[in-house]
Amino acid sequence: MRILISEQRISERVQQLGQQLSADYSGRPLTIVAVLTGSLVLLADLIRCISTPLKVTLISASSYGGTRTTSGELSINDSMLSDLTGRDVLVLDDIFDTGRTIDGLLQHLQVRNPASLKTAVLLWKPARTEVSFRPDYCGFQIPDEFVVGYGLDYNDHFRHLPFIGIPDAEDLQAAV
Ligand code: IMP
Ligand code: MG
């Protein structure tokens, strides 16, 4: 598998994001809404780089249809989500592809009356964006390639890889 972003580069960038978030949210306790399952690896690393008080809560979003990327209708499960009223909320996901997943999540969370609502992703594919807004925090802009690793999956495989890679046909065939 070709490595697009190495473990080392991810680690450096996640540290920078943590510092930036610590500065931006200083004095404003943060609530991170982590989107299952893709954000789990990023969540674990990023929160250890944030020095200001924060809470973590979970939401799950999946779209019916594609095994690769979003297609079809978004299904949101917020049964684990804590109260967001008056909180400064940051939605954390693995990737902003078309942006439709995060768009749906923002609409879903806005009605819970957070004090503020922003988005952070590890990866953003600008060429594929189909919504009018952009992620507030982004680790890396990447080309329009299907990637796996560091939380990102194909058929729930490859999430454990410590780097971001571009799987070849053989890799995908093996992921059953
Ligand atoms: P969006 O709704 O198009 O922004 O897609 C977001 C979701 O599609 C992500 O949370 C991923 O689950 C999936 N996705 C999009 N691009 C990739 C990719 O390159 N690799 C793995 N999953 C992806
Ligand atoms: Mg996924």
JSON list of C-alpha atoms in Angstrom, two decimals, residues 1-5 68 142-149 158 161 163-172:
[
{"chain": "A", "resi": 1, "resn": "MET", "atom": "CA", "xyz": [0.00, 0.00, 0.00]},
{"chain": "A", "resi": 2, "resn": "ARG", "atom": "CA", "xyz": [1.33, 3.44, -0.88]},
{"chain": "A", "resi": 3, "resn": "ILE", "atom": "CA", "xyz": [1.77, 5.70, 2.14]},
{"chain": "A", "resi": 4, "resn": "LEU", "atom": "CA", "xyz": [0.26, 9.14, 1.57]},
{"chain": "A", "resi": 5, "resn": "ILE", "atom": "CA", "xyz": [0.86, 10.57, 5.07]},
{"chain": "A", "resi": 68, "resn": "ARG", "atom": "CA", "xyz": [-16.37, 3.34, 0.20]},
{"chain": "A", "resi": 142, "resn": "ILE", "atom": "CA", "xyz": [-5.56, 15.52, 0.23]},
{"chain": "A", "resi": 143, "resn": "PRO", "atom": "CA", "xyz": [-6.20, 14.76, -3.44]},
{"chain": "A", "resi": 144, "resn": "ASP", "atom": "CA", "xyz": [-9.28, 12.87, -4.59]},
{"chain": "A", "resi": 145, "resn": "GLU", "atom": "CA", "xyz": [-7.99, 9.40, -3.68]},
{"chain": "A", "resi": 146, "resn": "PHE", "atom": "CA", "xyz": [-9.61, 6.73, -1.54]},
{"chain": "A", "resi": 147, "resn": "VAL", "atom": "CA", "xyz": [-7.51, 6.44, 1.62]},
{"chain": "A", "resi": 148, "resn": "VAL", "atom": "CA", "xyz": [-7.44, 4.16, 4.67]},
{"chain": "A", "resi": 149, "resn": "GLY", "atom": "CA", "xyz": [-5.66, 3.97, 8.00]},
{"chain": "A", "resi": 158, "resn": "PHE", "atom": "CA", "xyz": [-7.44, -0.97, 7.85]},
{"chain": "A", "resi": 161, "resn": "LEU", "atom": "CA", "xyz": [-2.84, 1.29, 10.31]},
{"chain": "A", "resi": 163, "resn": "PHE", "atom": "CA", "xyz": [-0.40, 5.94, 8.57]},
{"chain": "A", "resi": 164, "resn": "ILE", "atom": "CA", "xyz": [-2.77, 7.18, 5.87]},
{"chain": "A", "resi": 165, "resn": "GLY", "atom": "CA", "xyz": [-2.39, 4.96, 2.80]},
{"chain": "A", "resi": 166, "resn": "ILE", "atom": "CA", "xyz": [-3.87, 4.50, -0.63]},
{"chain": "A", "resi": 167, "resn": "PRO", "atom": "CA", "xyz": [-4.91, 0.85, -0.95]},
{"chain": "A", "resi": 168, "resn": "ASP", "atom": "CA", "xyz": [-4.35, -0.88, -4.27]},
{"chain": "A", "resi": 169, "resn": "ALA", "atom": "CA", "xyz": [-6.70, -3.38, -5.89]},
{"chain": "A", "resi": 170, "resn": "GLU", "atom": "CA", "xyz": [-5.03, -6.28, -4.12]},
{"chain": "A", "resi": 171, "resn": "ASP", "atom": "CA", "xyz": [-5.39, -4.63, -0.71]},
{"chain": "A", "resi": 172, "resn": "LEU", "atom": "CA", "xyz": [-9.10, -4.04, -1.33]}
]
